[in-house]
C-alpha positions as MATLAB code, in Angstrom:
seq = 'MNLGEQILSDLVAALKDLYPNIEVESTKNKLSTVLSEYYIQRVKLGEVHPDLENKIQLFISAKKLEGLSSITLDNYLMN';
ca = [
     105.364   86.445  104.520;
     104.957   88.010  107.964;
     104.584   91.789  108.510;
     108.222   92.238  109.408;
     109.338   90.628  106.155;
     106.735   92.624  104.234;
     107.811   96.012  105.591;
     111.436   95.066  105.067;
     110.750   94.248  101.419;
     108.717   97.397  100.948;
     111.422   99.572  102.505;
     114.200   98.047  100.401;
     112.113   98.442   97.261;
     111.482  102.106   98.068;
     115.139  102.701   98.785;
     116.120  100.947   95.562;
     113.850  103.338   93.629;
     115.495  106.347   95.302;
     119.029  105.007   95.139;
     119.394  102.575   92.195;
     123.030  101.764   93.042;
     122.257  100.754   96.621;
     123.663   97.487   97.969;
     120.367   95.613   98.390;
     121.586   92.760  100.593;
     123.635   94.870  103.010;
     120.746   97.392  103.204;
     118.299   94.560  103.832;
     120.506   93.104  106.563;
     120.997   96.477  108.259;
     117.244   97.308  108.168;
     116.415   93.831  109.406;
     118.639   94.389  112.443;
     116.951   97.701  113.224;
     113.402   96.406  112.649;
     113.971   93.371  114.829;
     113.794   95.623  117.882;
     110.244   96.746  117.111;
     106.796   95.224  117.190;
     105.107   96.116  113.906;
     101.415   96.180  113.319;
      99.725   97.142  110.055;
      97.013   99.752  110.157;
      94.376   99.237  107.502;
      93.854  101.982  104.980;
      91.250  104.385  106.339;
      91.570  103.020  109.852;
      92.250  105.531  112.576;
      95.161  104.775  114.816;
      93.777  103.493  118.137;
      95.392  106.173  120.352;
      95.273  109.063  117.926;
      93.177  111.244  120.202;
      95.643  110.823  123.077;
      98.534  111.694  120.812;
      96.761  114.813  119.561;
      96.136  115.946  123.155;
      99.776  115.338  124.048;
     100.885  117.351  121.001;
      98.559  120.244  121.883;
      99.719  120.159  125.523;
     103.363  120.292  124.461;
     102.657  123.199  122.115;
     100.843  125.019  124.917;
     103.893  124.597  127.155;
     106.036  126.029  124.329;
     103.925  129.184  124.606;
     102.004  129.065  121.330;
      98.977  131.306  121.137;
      95.439  130.028  121.657;
      94.695  130.859  118.014;
      97.569  128.643  116.831;
      96.514  125.851  119.235;
      92.890  126.057  117.977;
      94.182  125.861  114.399;
      96.213  122.761  115.240;
      93.095  121.186  116.770;
      91.031  121.882  113.649;
      93.660  120.307  111.436;
];
Protein backbone atom coordinates (compact mmCIF):
# COMPACT_ATOMS: atom_id res chain seq x y z
CA MET A 1 0.00 0.00 0.00
CA ASN A 2 1.48 3.37 -0.99
CA LEU A 3 1.36 6.46 1.24
CA GLY A 4 -1.63 7.94 -0.59
CA GLU A 5 -3.66 4.80 0.00
CA GLN A 6 -2.47 4.61 3.61
CA ILE A 7 -3.47 8.18 4.47
CA LEU A 8 -6.78 7.69 2.66
CA SER A 9 -7.52 4.59 4.74
CA ASP A 10 -6.44 6.33 7.95
CA LEU A 11 -8.63 9.36 7.23
CA VAL A 12 -11.67 7.28 6.35
CA ALA A 13 -11.21 5.19 9.51
CA ALA A 14 -10.95 8.35 11.64
CA LEU A 15 -14.05 9.83 10.02
CA LYS A 16 -15.92 6.55 10.51
CA ASP A 17 -15.09 6.73 14.25
CA LEU A 18 -16.44 10.28 14.43
CA TYR A 19 -19.43 9.71 12.18
CA PRO A 20 -20.51 6.06 12.34
CA ASN A 21 -23.26 6.54 9.73
CA ILE A 22 -20.93 8.02 7.13
CA GLU A 23 -21.06 6.67 3.57
CA VAL A 24 -17.61 5.07 3.49
CA GLU A 25 -17.27 4.57 -0.27
CA SER A 26 -18.46 8.04 -1.29
CA THR A 27 -16.26 9.61 1.40
CA LYS A 28 -13.30 7.56 0.24
CA ASN A 29 -13.91 8.59 -3.38
CA LYS A 30 -14.24 12.28 -2.48
CA LEU A 31 -11.10 12.26 -0.33
CA SER A 32 -9.22 10.36 -3.01
CA THR A 33 -10.05 13.10 -5.51
CA VAL A 34 -8.83 15.81 -3.15
CA LEU A 35 -5.66 13.95 -2.12
CA SER A 36 -4.71 13.16 -5.72
CA GLU A 37 -3.71 16.82 -6.12
CA TYR A 38 -1.05 16.60 -3.40
CA TYR A 39 2.34 15.04 -2.97
CA ILE A 40 2.31 13.27 0.39
CA GLN A 41 5.41 12.40 2.37
CA ARG A 42 5.35 10.72 5.76
CA VAL A 43 7.36 12.32 8.55
CA LYS A 44 8.73 9.79 11.00
CA LEU A 45 7.68 10.09 14.62
CA GLY A 46 10.11 12.40 16.40
CA GLU A 47 11.55 13.69 13.13
CA VAL A 48 11.59 17.46 12.78
CA HIS A 49 10.03 18.81 9.62
CA PRO A 50 12.86 19.82 7.24
CA ASP A 51 11.85 23.48 6.88
CA LEU A 52 10.42 24.02 10.35
CA GLU A 53 12.86 26.82 11.21
CA ASN A 54 11.93 28.74 8.06
CA LYS A 55 8.23 28.37 8.83
CA ILE A 56 8.76 29.58 12.40
CA GLN A 57 10.59 32.67 11.13
CA LEU A 58 7.82 33.37 8.60
CA PHE A 59 5.22 33.04 11.37
CA ILE A 60 7.12 35.42 13.67
CA SER A 61 7.60 37.92 10.82
CA ALA A 62 3.88 37.84 10.04
CA LYS A 63 3.02 38.39 13.70
CA LYS A 64 5.47 41.28 13.87
CA LEU A 65 3.75 42.87 10.87
CA GLU A 66 0.43 42.44 12.68
CA GLY A 67 1.84 44.64 15.44
CA LEU A 68 2.25 42.12 18.26
CA SER A 69 4.46 43.21 21.14
CA SER A 70 8.06 42.04 21.45
CA ILE A 71 7.09 40.16 24.62
CA THR A 72 4.45 38.19 22.73
CA LEU A 73 6.85 37.52 19.85
CA ASP A 74 9.53 36.31 22.30
CA ASN A 75 6.96 34.03 23.91
CA TYR A 76 6.04 32.59 20.51
CA LEU A 77 9.74 31.93 19.83
CA MET A 78 10.17 30.12 23.14
CA ASN A 79 7.19 27.90 22.45
